[in-house]
Amino acid sequence: MGEQQHVKFPQEVLDEYTALGVDLPALFSAGHLGTRMGVQILEASADKVVGTMPVEGNTQPYGLLHGGASAVLAETLGSVGSMLHGGASKIAVGVDLNCTHHRGVRSGLVTGVATPVHRGRSMATYEIVISDEEGRRVCTARLTCLLRDVRPGDGAPAESAAS
C-alpha cells in the first residue's frame, strides 16, 4: 500500500490492533489509488475521518476537480471510518456510493470530513463533506460499507496479525 504519515488514531484503536500484532500506523494508507491522487489522511477514528487531496493532477478537461476524484476521496475516508468501526475482525467493503457535486474547484487543496450516519454490526454508512480552502462545500457524499468477517487472504490486517 502507499505511504502514509502523521495519522492521529485514538489510543484505544491503536491498542486493539497492537494486541493482534498489527502496527496500524505502519499498515495504514490511502491505498495505491489514493496515493497516486495525493490523498492524505490527517485524522482517523470511527467517529470522524479527515483527509485532504490536491486539486492539481485530479482535474477533468475543463480544469475543474474531477467528480471521480471527489468520489475517490469520499470512498477512502468513509471506508476508513467503516473499517475502524468494524474493528480488526471485520473488513469494510463499499457497496453504495452517492456523490452530489455542488461547485467546481480549479486549484488548491480540498478537505473531506467523514462522519457516521449509521454504524451497525454488518453495515456502516458515512456522510462525507468535501470543502475547498475557503470552507465552501464542493461535494456531499454518502458511502455504505458491508462489514464482513476477515477471512484468510483478505489482506494486510489478517496477514499481519497471523505473522
JSON list of C-alpha atoms in Angstrom, two decimals:
[
{"chain": "A", "resi": 1, "resn": "MET", "atom": "CA", "xyz": [0.00, 0.00, 0.00]},
{"chain": "A", "resi": 2, "resn": "GLY", "atom": "CA", "xyz": [1.04, 3.62, -0.28]},
{"chain": "A", "resi": 3, "resn": "GLU", "atom": "CA", "xyz": [2.97, 5.75, 2.17]},
{"chain": "A", "resi": 4, "resn": "GLN", "atom": "CA", "xyz": [1.04, 7.43, 4.97]},
{"chain": "A", "resi": 5, "resn": "GLN", "atom": "CA", "xyz": [2.32, 9.56, 7.82]},
{"chain": "A", "resi": 6, "resn": "HIS", "atom": "CA", "xyz": [1.04, 11.64, 10.72]},
{"chain": "A", "resi": 7, "resn": "VAL", "atom": "CA", "xyz": [-2.34, 9.94, 11.10]},
{"chain": "A", "resi": 8, "resn": "LYS", "atom": "CA", "xyz": [-3.90, 10.58, 14.51]},
{"chain": "A", "resi": 9, "resn": "PHE", "atom": "CA", "xyz": [-5.59, 7.42, 15.85]},
{"chain": "A", "resi": 10, "resn": "PRO", "atom": "CA", "xyz": [-7.44, 7.15, 19.17]},
{"chain": "A", "resi": 11, "resn": "GLN", "atom": "CA", "xyz": [-5.31, 5.23, 21.70]},
{"chain": "A", "resi": 12, "resn": "GLU", "atom": "CA", "xyz": [-7.96, 2.50, 22.14]},
{"chain": "A", "resi": 13, "resn": "VAL", "atom": "CA", "xyz": [-7.84, 1.79, 18.39]},
{"chain": "A", "resi": 14, "resn": "LEU", "atom": "CA", "xyz": [-4.04, 1.56, 18.46]},
{"chain": "A", "resi": 15, "resn": "ASP", "atom": "CA", "xyz": [-4.26, -0.75, 21.49]},
{"chain": "A", "resi": 16, "resn": "GLU", "atom": "CA", "xyz": [-6.79, -3.04, 19.78]},
{"chain": "A", "resi": 17, "resn": "TYR", "atom": "CA", "xyz": [-4.62, -3.55, 16.72]},
{"chain": "A", "resi": 18, "resn": "THR", "atom": "CA", "xyz": [-1.39, -3.79, 18.76]},
{"chain": "A", "resi": 19, "resn": "ALA", "atom": "CA", "xyz": [-2.95, -6.63, 20.79]},
{"chain": "A", "resi": 20, "resn": "LEU", "atom": "CA", "xyz": [-3.40, -8.50, 17.49]},
{"chain": "A", "resi": 21, "resn": "GLY", "atom": "CA", "xyz": [0.21, -7.85, 16.49]},
{"chain": "A", "resi": 22, "resn": "VAL", "atom": "CA", "xyz": [-0.71, -5.23, 13.89]},
{"chain": "A", "resi": 23, "resn": "ASP", "atom": "CA", "xyz": [1.23, -1.96, 13.64]},
{"chain": "A", "resi": 24, "resn": "LEU", "atom": "CA", "xyz": [-1.71, 0.16, 12.48]},
{"chain": "A", "resi": 25, "resn": "PRO", "atom": "CA", "xyz": [0.25, 3.35, 11.68]},
{"chain": "A", "resi": 26, "resn": "ALA", "atom": "CA", "xyz": [2.70, 1.34, 9.55]},
{"chain": "A", "resi": 27, "resn": "LEU", "atom": "CA", "xyz": [-0.13, -0.50, 7.82]},
{"chain": "A", "resi": 28, "resn": "PHE", "atom": "CA", "xyz": [-2.39, 2.46, 7.26]},
{"chain": "A", "resi": 29, "resn": "SER", "atom": "CA", "xyz": [-2.60, 4.24, 3.93]},
{"chain": "A", "resi": 30, "resn": "ALA", "atom": "CA", "xyz": [-4.97, 5.66, 1.38]},
{"chain": "A", "resi": 31, "resn": "GLY", "atom": "CA", "xyz": [-4.10, 2.72, -0.91]},
{"chain": "A", "resi": 32, "resn": "HIS", "atom": "CA", "xyz": [-2.35, 2.83, -4.26]},
{"chain": "A", "resi": 33, "resn": "LEU", "atom": "CA", "xyz": [-5.05, 4.90, -5.98]},
{"chain": "A", "resi": 34, "resn": "GLY", "atom": "CA", "xyz": [-5.31, 7.35, -3.09]},
{"chain": "A", "resi": 35, "resn": "THR", "atom": "CA", "xyz": [-1.54, 7.71, -3.03]},
{"chain": "A", "resi": 36, "resn": "ARG", "atom": "CA", "xyz": [-1.39, 8.44, -6.78]},
{"chain": "A", "resi": 37, "resn": "MET", "atom": "CA", "xyz": [-4.06, 11.09, -6.27]},
{"chain": "A", "resi": 38, "resn": "GLY", "atom": "CA", "xyz": [-2.28, 12.69, -3.32]},
{"chain": "A", "resi": 39, "resn": "VAL", "atom": "CA", "xyz": [-4.84, 11.73, -0.66]},
{"chain": "A", "resi": 40, "resn": "GLN", "atom": "CA", "xyz": [-3.52, 12.31, 2.86]},
{"chain": "A", "resi": 41, "resn": "ILE", "atom": "CA", "xyz": [-5.37, 11.02, 5.92]},
{"chain": "A", "resi": 42, "resn": "LEU", "atom": "CA", "xyz": [-4.91, 13.55, 8.74]},
{"chain": "A", "resi": 43, "resn": "GLU", "atom": "CA", "xyz": [-7.15, 12.11, 11.46]},
{"chain": "A", "resi": 44, "resn": "ALA", "atom": "CA", "xyz": [-8.88, 8.76, 11.74]},
{"chain": "A", "resi": 45, "resn": "SER", "atom": "CA", "xyz": [-11.38, 7.29, 14.19]},
{"chain": "A", "resi": 46, "resn": "ALA", "atom": "CA", "xyz": [-14.75, 5.56, 13.85]},
{"chain": "A", "resi": 47, "resn": "ASP", "atom": "CA", "xyz": [-16.35, 8.91, 14.78]},
{"chain": "A", "resi": 48, "resn": "LYS", "atom": "CA", "xyz": [-14.52, 11.15, 12.31]},
{"chain": "A", "resi": 49, "resn": "VAL", "atom": "CA", "xyz": [-12.05, 10.75, 9.45]},
{"chain": "A", "resi": 50, "resn": "VAL", "atom": "CA", "xyz": [-10.37, 13.81, 7.93]},
{"chain": "A", "resi": 51, "resn": "GLY", "atom": "CA", "xyz": [-8.30, 13.83, 4.77]},
{"chain": "A", "resi": 52, "resn": "THR", "atom": "CA", "xyz": [-7.07, 16.13, 2.03]},
{"chain": "A", "resi": 53, "resn": "MET", "atom": "CA", "xyz": [-6.41, 15.88, -1.70]},
{"chain": "A", "resi": 54, "resn": "PRO", "atom": "CA", "xyz": [-4.82, 18.35, -4.11]},
{"chain": "A", "resi": 55, "resn": "VAL", "atom": "CA", "xyz": [-6.90, 19.62, -6.99]},
{"chain": "A", "resi": 56, "resn": "GLU", "atom": "CA", "xyz": [-3.83, 19.75, -9.23]},
{"chain": "A", "resi": 57, "resn": "GLY", "atom": "CA", "xyz": [-3.42, 16.43, -11.04]},
{"chain": "A", "resi": 58, "resn": "ASN", "atom": "CA", "xyz": [-7.04, 15.46, -10.31]},
{"chain": "A", "resi": 59, "resn": "THR", "atom": "CA", "xyz": [-8.91, 17.61, -12.83]},
{"chain": "A", "resi": 60, "resn": "GLN", "atom": "CA", "xyz": [-11.12, 16.93, -15.82]},
{"chain": "A", "resi": 61, "resn": "PRO", "atom": "CA", "xyz": [-10.53, 18.53, -19.29]},
{"chain": "A", "resi": 62, "resn": "TYR", "atom": "CA", "xyz": [-12.12, 21.86, -18.25]},
{"chain": "A", "resi": 63, "resn": "GLY", "atom": "CA", "xyz": [-9.59, 22.27, -15.44]},
{"chain": "A", "resi": 64, "resn": "LEU", "atom": "CA", "xyz": [-12.08, 21.56, -12.63]},
{"chain": "A", "resi": 65, "resn": "LEU", "atom": "CA", "xyz": [-11.69, 18.97, -9.90]},
{"chain": "A", "resi": 66, "resn": "HIS", "atom": "CA", "xyz": [-12.88, 15.70, -11.44]},
{"chain": "A", "resi": 67, "resn": "GLY", "atom": "CA", "xyz": [-16.05, 14.30, -9.88]},
{"chain": "A", "resi": 68, "resn": "GLY", "atom": "CA", "xyz": [-14.41, 10.89, -9.81]},
{"chain": "A", "resi": 69, "resn": "ALA", "atom": "CA", "xyz": [-11.55, 12.32, -7.77]},
{"chain": "A", "resi": 70, "resn": "SER", "atom": "CA", "xyz": [-14.06, 13.59, -5.21]},
{"chain": "A", "resi": 71, "resn": "ALA", "atom": "CA", "xyz": [-15.58, 10.09, -5.20]},
{"chain": "A", "resi": 72, "resn": "VAL", "atom": "CA", "xyz": [-12.15, 8.54, -4.53]},
{"chain": "A", "resi": 73, "resn": "LEU", "atom": "CA", "xyz": [-11.57, 10.89, -1.58]},
{"chain": "A", "resi": 74, "resn": "ALA", "atom": "CA", "xyz": [-15.08, 10.24, -0.23]},
{"chain": "A", "resi": 75, "resn": "GLU", "atom": "CA", "xyz": [-14.84, 6.45, -0.54]},
{"chain": "A", "resi": 76, "resn": "THR", "atom": "CA", "xyz": [-11.39, 6.42, 1.02]},
{"chain": "A", "resi": 77, "resn": "LEU", "atom": "CA", "xyz": [-12.49, 8.42, 4.07]},
{"chain": "A", "resi": 78, "resn": "GLY", "atom": "CA", "xyz": [-15.78, 6.56, 4.54]},
{"chain": "A", "resi": 79, "resn": "SER", "atom": "CA", "xyz": [-14.09, 3.19, 4.16]},
{"chain": "A", "resi": 80, "resn": "VAL", "atom": "CA", "xyz": [-11.50, 4.07, 6.78]},
{"chain": "A", "resi": 81, "resn": "GLY", "atom": "CA", "xyz": [-14.23, 5.08, 9.23]},
{"chain": "A", "resi": 82, "resn": "SER", "atom": "CA", "xyz": [-16.15, 1.88, 8.49]},
{"chain": "A", "resi": 83, "resn": "MET", "atom": "CA", "xyz": [-13.00, -0.23, 8.96]},
{"chain": "A", "resi": 84, "resn": "LEU", "atom": "CA", "xyz": [-12.27, 1.40, 12.30]},
{"chain": "A", "resi": 85, "resn": "HIS", "atom": "CA", "xyz": [-15.89, 0.95, 13.41]},
{"chain": "A", "resi": 86, "resn": "GLY", "atom": "CA", "xyz": [-15.83, -2.74, 12.42]},
{"chain": "A", "resi": 87, "resn": "GLY", "atom": "CA", "xyz": [-12.57, -3.37, 14.26]},
{"chain": "A", "resi": 88, "resn": "ALA", "atom": "CA", "xyz": [-9.73, -5.72, 13.46]},
{"chain": "A", "resi": 89, "resn": "SER", "atom": "CA", "xyz": [-12.01, -8.74, 12.99]},
{"chain": "A", "resi": 90, "resn": "LYS", "atom": "CA", "xyz": [-14.01, -7.13, 10.15]},
{"chain": "A", "resi": 91, "resn": "ILE", "atom": "CA", "xyz": [-13.28, -5.94, 6.64]},
{"chain": "A", "resi": 92, "resn": "ALA", "atom": "CA", "xyz": [-15.18, -2.96, 5.18]},
{"chain": "A", "resi": 93, "resn": "VAL", "atom": "CA", "xyz": [-16.37, -3.35, 1.59]},
{"chain": "A", "resi": 94, "resn": "GLY", "atom": "CA", "xyz": [-18.07, -0.43, -0.15]},
{"chain": "A", "resi": 95, "resn": "VAL", "atom": "CA", "xyz": [-21.49, -1.35, -1.56]},
{"chain": "A", "resi": 96, "resn": "ASP", "atom": "CA", "xyz": [-23.03, 2.06, -2.33]},
{"chain": "A", "resi": 97, "resn": "LEU", "atom": "CA", "xyz": [-21.52, 5.48, -3.06]},
{"chain": "A", "resi": 98, "resn": "ASN", "atom": "CA", "xyz": [-23.53, 8.60, -3.88]},
{"chain": "A", "resi": 99, "resn": "CYS", "atom": "CA", "xyz": [-21.90, 11.95, -4.66]},
{"chain": "A", "resi": 100, "resn": "THR", "atom": "CA", "xyz": [-23.55, 15.31, -5.24]},
{"chain": "A", "resi": 101, "resn": "HIS", "atom": "CA", "xyz": [-21.16, 17.90, -6.72]},
{"chain": "A", "resi": 102, "resn": "HIS", "atom": "CA", "xyz": [-22.07, 21.43, -5.64]},
{"chain": "A", "resi": 103, "resn": "ARG", "atom": "CA", "xyz": [-19.34, 23.65, -7.10]},
{"chain": "A", "resi": 104, "resn": "GLY", "atom": "CA", "xyz": [-16.22, 23.48, -9.21]},
{"chain": "A", "resi": 105, "resn": "VAL", "atom": "CA", "xyz": [-12.70, 23.92, -7.86]},
{"chain": "A", "resi": 106, "resn": "ARG", "atom": "CA", "xyz": [-9.70, 24.77, -10.06]},
{"chain": "A", "resi": 107, "resn": "SER", "atom": "CA", "xyz": [-6.79, 24.83, -7.62]},
{"chain": "A", "resi": 108, "resn": "GLY", "atom": "CA", "xyz": [-5.65, 24.29, -4.07]},
{"chain": "A", "resi": 109, "resn": "LEU", "atom": "CA", "xyz": [-6.49, 21.55, -1.65]},
{"chain": "A", "resi": 110, "resn": "VAL", "atom": "CA", "xyz": [-9.87, 20.03, -0.83]},
{"chain": "A", "resi": 111, "resn": "THR", "atom": "CA", "xyz": [-10.62, 18.60, 2.60]},
{"chain": "A", "resi": 112, "resn": "GLY", "atom": "CA", "xyz": [-13.04, 15.76, 3.29]},
{"chain": "A", "resi": 113, "resn": "VAL", "atom": "CA", "xyz": [-14.64, 15.00, 6.65]},
{"chain": "A", "resi": 114, "resn": "ALA", "atom": "CA", "xyz": [-16.43, 11.67, 7.09]},
{"chain": "A", "resi": 115, "resn": "THR", "atom": "CA", "xyz": [-18.89, 11.25, 9.95]},
{"chain": "A", "resi": 116, "resn": "PRO", "atom": "CA", "xyz": [-21.14, 8.27, 10.70]},
{"chain": "A", "resi": 117, "resn": "VAL", "atom": "CA", "xyz": [-24.80, 8.22, 9.76]},
{"chain": "A", "resi": 118, "resn": "HIS", "atom": "CA", "xyz": [-25.31, 4.58, 10.82]},
{"chain": "A", "resi": 119, "resn": "ARG", "atom": "CA", "xyz": [-22.96, 2.08, 12.45]},
{"chain": "A", "resi": 120, "resn": "GLY", "atom": "CA", "xyz": [-24.34, -1.41, 12.82]},
{"chain": "A", "resi": 121, "resn": "ARG", "atom": "CA", "xyz": [-22.91, -4.91, 13.11]},
{"chain": "A", "resi": 122, "resn": "SER", "atom": "CA", "xyz": [-22.99, -5.65, 9.38]},
{"chain": "A", "resi": 123, "resn": "MET", "atom": "CA", "xyz": [-23.25, -2.22, 7.70]},
{"chain": "A", "resi": 124, "resn": "ALA", "atom": "CA", "xyz": [-21.83, 1.24, 8.24]},
{"chain": "A", "resi": 125, "resn": "THR", "atom": "CA", "xyz": [-22.87, 4.43, 6.44]},
{"chain": "A", "resi": 126, "resn": "TYR", "atom": "CA", "xyz": [-20.84, 7.64, 6.45]},
{"chain": "A", "resi": 127, "resn": "GLU", "atom": "CA", "xyz": [-21.57, 11.13, 5.17]},
{"chain": "A", "resi": 128, "resn": "ILE", "atom": "CA", "xyz": [-18.54, 12.79, 3.64]},
{"chain": "A", "resi": 129, "resn": "VAL", "atom": "CA", "xyz": [-18.44, 16.56, 3.15]},
{"chain": "A", "resi": 130, "resn": "ILE", "atom": "CA", "xyz": [-15.69, 17.84, 0.85]},
{"chain": "A", "resi": 131, "resn": "SER", "atom": "CA", "xyz": [-14.84, 21.55, 1.07]},
{"chain": "A", "resi": 132, "resn": "ASP", "atom": "CA", "xyz": [-12.43, 23.91, -0.66]},
{"chain": "A", "resi": 133, "resn": "GLU", "atom": "CA", "xyz": [-9.80, 26.04, 1.10]},
{"chain": "A", "resi": 134, "resn": "GLU", "atom": "CA", "xyz": [-12.40, 28.76, 1.75]},
{"chain": "A", "resi": 135, "resn": "GLY", "atom": "CA", "xyz": [-14.64, 26.27, 3.54]},
{"chain": "A", "resi": 136, "resn": "ARG", "atom": "CA", "xyz": [-17.20, 26.16, 0.72]},
{"chain": "A", "resi": 137, "resn": "ARG", "atom": "CA", "xyz": [-18.89, 22.80, 0.17]},
{"chain": "A", "resi": 138, "resn": "VAL", "atom": "CA", "xyz": [-17.70, 21.20, -3.05]},
{"chain": "A", "resi": 139, "resn": "CYS", "atom": "CA", "xyz": [-19.29, 17.76, -2.71]},
{"chain": "A", "resi": 140, "resn": "THR", "atom": "CA", "xyz": [-21.56, 15.84, -0.37]},
{"chain": "A", "resi": 141, "resn": "ALA", "atom": "CA", "xyz": [-21.22, 12.07, -0.49]},
{"chain": "A", "resi": 142, "resn": "ARG", "atom": "CA", "xyz": [-22.69, 9.08, 1.29]},
{"chain": "A", "resi": 143, "resn": "LEU", "atom": "CA", "xyz": [-20.91, 5.71, 1.47]},
{"chain": "A", "resi": 144, "resn": "THR", "atom": "CA", "xyz": [-22.35, 2.45, 2.78]},
{"chain": "A", "resi": 145, "resn": "CYS", "atom": "CA", "xyz": [-19.96, -0.39, 3.55]},
{"chain": "A", "resi": 146, "resn": "LEU", "atom": "CA", "xyz": [-20.69, -4.02, 4.28]},
{"chain": "A", "resi": 147, "resn": "LEU", "atom": "CA", "xyz": [-18.78, -5.21, 7.36]},
{"chain": "A", "resi": 148, "resn": "ARG", "atom": "CA", "xyz": [-17.86, -8.86, 7.00]},
{"chain": "A", "resi": 149, "resn": "ASP", "atom": "CA", "xyz": [-15.61, -11.16, 8.96]},
{"chain": "A", "resi": 150, "resn": "VAL", "atom": "CA", "xyz": [-11.95, -11.22, 7.96]},
{"chain": "A", "resi": 151, "resn": "ARG", "atom": "CA", "xyz": [-11.05, -14.38, 6.05]},
{"chain": "A", "resi": 152, "resn": "PRO", "atom": "CA", "xyz": [-7.59, -15.76, 5.25]},
{"chain": "A", "resi": 153, "resn": "GLY", "atom": "CA", "xyz": [-6.15, -13.92, 2.27]},
{"chain": "A", "resi": 154, "resn": "ASP", "atom": "CA", "xyz": [-8.23, -10.76, 2.81]},
{"chain": "A", "resi": 155, "resn": "GLY", "atom": "CA", "xyz": [-5.14, -8.58, 3.02]},
{"chain": "A", "resi": 156, "resn": "ALA", "atom": "CA", "xyz": [-2.71, -6.89, 5.33]},
{"chain": "A", "resi": 157, "resn": "PRO", "atom": "CA", "xyz": [-4.64, -6.76, 8.63]},
{"chain": "A", "resi": 158, "resn": "ALA", "atom": "CA", "xyz": [-5.24, -10.53, 8.76]},
{"chain": "A", "resi": 159, "resn": "GLU", "atom": "CA", "xyz": [-1.80, -11.36, 7.35]},
{"chain": "A", "resi": 160, "resn": "SER", "atom": "CA", "xyz": [-0.06, -9.03, 9.83]},
{"chain": "A", "resi": 161, "resn": "ALA", "atom": "CA", "xyz": [-1.99, -10.47, 12.75]},
{"chain": "A", "resi": 162, "resn": "ALA", "atom": "CA", "xyz": [-1.06, -14.01, 11.71]},
{"chain": "A", "resi": 163, "resn": "SER", "atom": "CA", "xyz": [2.65, -13.21, 11.42]}
]
